[in-house]
XYZ file of C-alpha atoms in Angstrom:
174
model
C 2.796 26.513 -4.415
C 0.716 23.499 -3.469
C 2.250 21.384 -0.720
C 1.557 17.713 -0.274
C 0.115 16.454 2.992
C 1.058 12.820 3.613
C -1.900 12.507 5.967
C -4.425 12.769 3.128
C -2.689 9.986 1.238
C -2.356 7.870 4.368
C -6.040 8.372 5.130
C -6.880 7.340 1.585
C -4.777 4.171 1.687
C -6.138 3.330 5.153
C -9.639 3.571 3.642
C -8.512 1.571 0.609
C -7.109 -1.199 2.807
C -10.412 -1.467 4.654
C -12.321 -1.480 1.353
C -10.202 -4.449 0.245
C -10.082 -6.335 3.511
C -13.837 -6.855 3.804
C -14.551 -8.158 0.258
C -11.416 -10.289 0.256
C -12.507 -11.799 3.566
C -15.910 -12.601 2.046
C -14.131 -14.472 -0.747
C -12.121 -16.380 1.849
C -8.451 -17.293 1.968
C -8.602 -19.230 -1.359
C -8.753 -15.864 -3.187
C -5.172 -15.320 -1.996
C -4.061 -18.282 -4.129
C -5.255 -16.736 -7.427
C -2.323 -16.515 -9.809
C -1.113 -13.112 -10.961
C -0.154 -14.683 -14.277
C 2.998 -15.799 -15.965
C 4.302 -12.443 -17.174
C 5.325 -10.816 -13.908
C 8.800 -9.913 -12.754
C 9.089 -12.911 -10.438
C 8.572 -11.078 -7.153
C 5.065 -12.432 -6.588
C 2.965 -15.225 -8.055
C -0.367 -15.006 -6.225
C -2.809 -12.433 -4.882
C -1.498 -13.233 -1.393
C 2.054 -12.513 -2.543
C 0.910 -9.188 -4.009
C -0.847 -8.103 -0.810
C 2.195 -9.125 1.243
C 4.399 -7.159 -1.198
C 2.357 -3.990 -0.614
C 2.855 -4.183 3.139
C 6.445 -5.451 2.860
C 7.500 -2.417 0.845
C 6.043 -0.110 3.473
C 7.837 -2.042 6.229
C 11.180 -2.071 4.467
C 11.176 1.611 3.550
C 10.475 2.496 7.174
C 13.376 0.252 8.166
C 15.669 1.866 5.568
C 14.781 5.380 6.710
C 15.256 4.328 10.347
C 18.647 2.738 9.653
C 17.421 -0.683 10.797
C 18.150 -4.018 9.122
C 15.521 -5.194 6.670
C 12.976 -7.721 7.904
C 12.432 -11.060 6.235
C 8.801 -10.457 5.313
C 8.551 -13.814 3.557
C 7.733 -15.283 6.970
C 4.314 -13.577 6.840
C 1.898 -16.204 5.486
C 0.651 -15.264 2.022
C -2.381 -17.542 2.360
C -4.003 -16.014 5.454
C -6.102 -12.875 5.142
C -5.862 -12.214 8.863
C -2.074 -12.565 8.944
C -1.619 -10.330 5.892
C -3.853 -7.510 7.078
C -2.428 -7.711 10.599
C 0.995 -7.267 8.988
C -0.446 -4.280 7.113
C -1.674 -2.738 10.363
C 1.810 -3.086 11.858
C 3.513 -1.642 8.790
C 1.142 1.339 8.744
C 1.612 1.991 12.446
C 5.393 2.025 11.936
C 5.093 4.371 8.959
C 2.932 6.851 10.872
C 5.309 6.753 13.829
C 8.245 7.414 11.508
C 6.506 10.375 9.873
C 5.754 12.138 13.160
C 9.202 11.464 14.631
C 11.354 12.102 11.554
C 13.557 15.196 11.916
C 12.071 18.106 9.936
C 15.486 19.127 8.592
C 16.093 15.648 7.153
C 12.994 15.317 4.928
C 14.633 16.905 1.900
C 18.207 15.756 2.451
C 19.116 13.126 -0.189
C 20.267 9.774 1.150
C 21.743 6.777 -0.592
C 19.980 3.419 -0.398
C 20.582 -0.011 -1.864
C 17.536 -1.560 -3.521
C 18.087 -5.046 -4.858
C 21.280 -4.532 -6.889
C 20.821 -0.785 -7.447
C 22.066 2.267 -5.637
C 19.459 5.010 -5.285
C 19.949 8.535 -4.007
C 16.642 10.078 -2.966
C 15.057 12.191 -0.234
C 13.001 10.647 2.571
C 10.045 12.786 1.445
C 10.141 11.139 -1.974
C 10.385 7.686 -0.411
C 7.240 8.228 1.670
C 5.364 9.521 -1.357
C 6.578 6.473 -3.307
C 5.370 4.102 -0.574
C 1.830 5.445 -0.796
C 1.745 5.620 -4.601
C 3.250 2.131 -4.777
C 0.391 0.848 -2.666
C -2.332 2.532 -4.717
C -0.832 1.196 -7.940
C -0.826 -2.364 -6.636
C -4.409 -2.166 -5.317
C -5.446 -1.137 -8.830
C -3.591 -4.147 -10.240
C -5.377 -6.345 -7.730
C -8.756 -4.946 -8.803
C -8.046 -5.817 -12.435
C -6.762 -9.256 -11.539
C -9.846 -10.070 -9.497
C -12.218 -8.782 -12.202
C -10.465 -11.024 -14.709
C -11.158 -13.904 -12.320
C -14.863 -13.116 -12.024
C -14.757 -11.155 -8.776
C -16.330 -7.724 -9.320
C -15.016 -4.677 -7.532
C -16.308 -1.464 -6.100
C -15.352 2.205 -6.467
C -11.883 2.509 -4.948
C -10.568 5.732 -6.458
C -9.524 8.694 -4.333
C -12.467 10.662 -5.727
C -14.881 8.199 -4.116
C -13.122 8.095 -0.743
C -14.223 10.165 2.264
C -10.825 11.915 2.314
C -11.181 15.687 1.837
C -14.962 15.357 1.932
C -17.510 14.848 -0.782
C -20.267 12.339 -1.246
C -21.143 9.669 -3.784
C -24.865 9.160 -4.402
C -26.392 6.937 -7.008
C -28.924 8.784 -9.127
C -32.355 7.252 -9.565
C -32.968 6.169 -13.163
C -36.141 7.749 -14.564
Protein backbone atom coordinates (compact mmCIF):
# COMPACT_ATOMS: atom_id res chain seq x y z
CA UNK A 1 0.00 0.00 0.00
CA UNK A 2 1.26 3.45 -0.89
CA UNK A 3 1.60 5.77 2.09
CA UNK A 4 1.41 9.52 1.85
CA UNK A 5 4.32 11.63 3.03
CA UNK A 6 3.18 15.10 4.10
CA UNK A 7 6.71 16.38 3.57
CA UNK A 8 6.48 16.00 -0.21
CA UNK A 9 3.27 18.01 -0.28
CA UNK A 10 4.68 20.61 2.09
CA UNK A 11 7.80 20.92 -0.06
CA UNK A 12 5.61 21.35 -3.12
CA UNK A 13 3.45 24.07 -1.56
CA UNK A 14 6.56 25.80 -0.17
CA UNK A 15 7.90 25.87 -3.75
CA UNK A 16 4.50 27.01 -5.04
CA UNK A 17 4.38 29.88 -2.54
CA UNK A 18 7.80 31.07 -3.67
CA UNK A 19 6.76 30.76 -7.33
CA UNK A 20 3.80 33.04 -6.58
CA UNK A 21 5.51 35.48 -4.27
CA UNK A 22 8.08 36.69 -6.80
CA UNK A 23 5.73 37.37 -9.77
CA UNK A 24 3.08 38.88 -7.53
CA UNK A 25 5.73 41.18 -6.06
CA UNK A 26 6.72 42.24 -9.58
CA UNK A 27 3.10 43.19 -10.24
CA UNK A 28 3.07 45.20 -7.01
CA UNK A 29 0.47 45.47 -4.28
CA UNK A 30 -2.26 46.71 -6.70
CA UNK A 31 -2.55 43.12 -8.03
CA UNK A 32 -3.97 42.22 -4.60
CA UNK A 33 -6.97 44.46 -5.30
CA UNK A 34 -8.07 42.52 -8.41
CA UNK A 35 -11.63 41.33 -7.92
CA UNK A 36 -12.35 37.61 -7.80
CA UNK A 37 -15.72 38.31 -9.40
CA UNK A 38 -19.29 38.51 -8.29
CA UNK A 39 -20.12 34.81 -8.13
CA UNK A 40 -18.10 33.71 -5.13
CA UNK A 41 -19.37 32.47 -1.80
CA UNK A 42 -18.73 35.77 -0.03
CA UNK A 43 -15.61 34.74 1.87
CA UNK A 44 -13.23 36.76 -0.30
CA UNK A 45 -13.59 39.53 -2.86
CA UNK A 46 -10.04 40.25 -4.02
CA UNK A 47 -6.80 38.45 -4.84
CA UNK A 48 -5.44 39.69 -1.50
CA UNK A 49 -8.43 38.16 0.30
CA UNK A 50 -7.82 34.86 -1.50
CA UNK A 51 -4.13 34.74 -0.56
CA UNK A 52 -4.99 35.61 3.04
CA UNK A 53 -7.65 32.85 2.99
CA UNK A 54 -5.05 30.26 1.94
CA UNK A 55 -2.81 31.11 4.88
CA UNK A 56 -5.73 31.66 7.28
CA UNK A 57 -7.04 28.15 6.70
CA UNK A 58 -3.63 26.69 7.47
CA UNK A 59 -3.41 28.79 10.65
CA UNK A 60 -6.87 27.90 11.86
CA UNK A 61 -6.55 24.16 11.27
CA UNK A 62 -3.32 24.15 13.27
CA UNK A 63 -5.14 26.01 16.03
CA UNK A 64 -8.06 23.54 15.92
CA UNK A 65 -5.75 20.53 16.11
CA UNK A 66 -3.80 22.18 18.94
CA UNK A 67 -6.96 23.00 20.91
CA UNK A 68 -6.25 26.73 20.76
CA UNK A 69 -8.77 29.50 20.10
CA UNK A 70 -9.04 30.60 16.49
CA UNK A 71 -7.15 33.72 15.47
CA UNK A 72 -8.83 36.71 13.88
CA UNK A 73 -6.89 36.57 10.62
CA UNK A 74 -8.83 39.50 9.19
CA UNK A 75 -6.29 41.73 10.93
CA UNK A 76 -3.66 40.65 8.38
CA UNK A 77 -3.68 43.33 5.66
CA UNK A 78 -5.02 41.96 2.39
CA UNK A 79 -3.37 44.74 0.39
CA UNK A 80 0.28 44.16 1.36
CA UNK A 81 2.28 41.43 -0.34
CA UNK A 82 4.89 41.49 2.40
CA UNK A 83 2.33 41.19 5.20
CA UNK A 84 0.48 38.35 3.46
CA UNK A 85 3.54 36.25 2.69
CA UNK A 86 5.00 36.90 6.14
CA UNK A 87 1.71 35.56 7.52
CA UNK A 88 2.14 32.55 5.22
CA UNK A 89 5.63 31.92 6.58
CA UNK A 90 4.26 31.95 10.14
CA UNK A 91 1.37 29.66 9.28
CA UNK A 92 3.69 27.18 7.56
CA UNK A 93 6.14 27.20 10.46
CA UNK A 94 3.27 26.42 12.85
CA UNK A 95 2.01 23.62 10.61
CA UNK A 96 5.43 21.97 10.39
CA UNK A 97 5.89 22.25 14.15
CA UNK A 98 2.49 20.64 14.69
CA UNK A 99 3.28 17.76 12.33
CA UNK A 100 6.54 16.84 14.07
CA UNK A 101 5.09 17.19 17.58
CA UNK A 102 1.68 15.59 17.03
CA UNK A 103 1.27 12.30 18.91
CA UNK A 104 1.64 9.35 16.51
CA UNK A 105 -1.31 7.52 18.07
CA UNK A 106 -3.63 10.48 17.48
CA UNK A 107 -3.20 10.90 13.70
CA UNK A 108 -5.99 8.48 12.82
CA UNK A 109 -8.29 9.09 15.78
CA UNK A 110 -11.43 10.94 14.60
CA UNK A 111 -12.14 14.25 16.31
CA UNK A 112 -15.12 16.54 16.15
CA UNK A 113 -14.69 20.12 14.97
CA UNK A 114 -17.02 23.04 14.36
CA UNK A 115 -16.55 24.73 10.99
CA UNK A 116 -18.76 27.73 10.43
CA UNK A 117 -22.18 26.29 11.35
CA UNK A 118 -21.28 22.64 10.68
CA UNK A 119 -20.04 19.84 12.86
CA UNK A 120 -17.34 17.71 11.25
CA UNK A 121 -15.85 14.48 12.52
CA UNK A 122 -12.52 13.76 10.86
CA UNK A 123 -9.00 12.54 11.61
CA UNK A 124 -6.08 14.94 12.03
CA UNK A 125 -4.33 13.16 9.13
CA UNK A 126 -7.22 14.05 6.83
CA UNK A 127 -7.19 17.65 8.04
CA UNK A 128 -3.50 18.08 7.20
CA UNK A 129 -4.03 16.56 3.77
CA UNK A 130 -7.00 18.91 3.28
CA UNK A 131 -4.91 21.94 4.25
CA UNK A 132 -2.35 21.21 1.54
CA UNK A 133 -4.91 20.31 -1.13
CA UNK A 134 -6.94 23.38 -0.20
CA UNK A 135 -3.90 25.53 -0.84
CA UNK A 136 -3.08 23.96 -4.21
CA UNK A 137 -6.68 24.36 -5.35
CA UNK A 138 -6.71 28.05 -4.49
CA UNK A 139 -3.35 28.74 -6.18
CA UNK A 140 -4.84 27.23 -9.34
CA UNK A 141 -7.85 29.53 -9.00
CA UNK A 142 -5.48 32.46 -8.59
CA UNK A 143 -3.61 31.48 -11.77
CA UNK A 144 -6.85 31.48 -13.76
CA UNK A 145 -7.98 34.75 -12.25
CA UNK A 146 -4.71 36.47 -13.09
CA UNK A 147 -4.69 35.10 -16.66
CA UNK A 148 -8.19 36.47 -17.14
CA UNK A 149 -6.82 39.84 -16.03
CA UNK A 150 -3.94 39.78 -18.51
CA UNK A 151 -1.22 38.51 -16.17
CA UNK A 152 0.34 35.36 -17.65
CA UNK A 153 1.51 32.55 -15.43
CA UNK A 154 4.22 29.95 -15.35
CA UNK A 155 4.29 26.18 -14.86
CA UNK A 156 3.12 25.59 -11.30
CA UNK A 157 2.03 21.95 -11.34
CA UNK A 158 3.59 19.33 -9.09
CA UNK A 159 5.10 17.66 -12.16
CA UNK A 160 7.18 20.78 -12.83
CA UNK A 161 8.34 21.24 -9.24
CA UNK A 162 11.72 20.03 -7.95
CA UNK A 163 9.95 17.76 -5.43
CA UNK A 164 10.84 14.09 -5.97
CA UNK A 165 13.34 15.08 -8.65
CA UNK A 166 13.01 15.47 -12.37
CA UNK A 167 13.86 18.28 -14.72
CA UNK A 168 11.97 20.50 -17.13
CA UNK A 169 13.89 21.51 -20.27
CA UNK A 170 12.50 23.40 -23.19
CA UNK A 171 13.19 21.64 -26.47
CA UNK A 172 14.77 23.62 -29.27
CA UNK A 173 12.38 24.06 -32.21
CA UNK A 174 13.93 22.80 -35.46
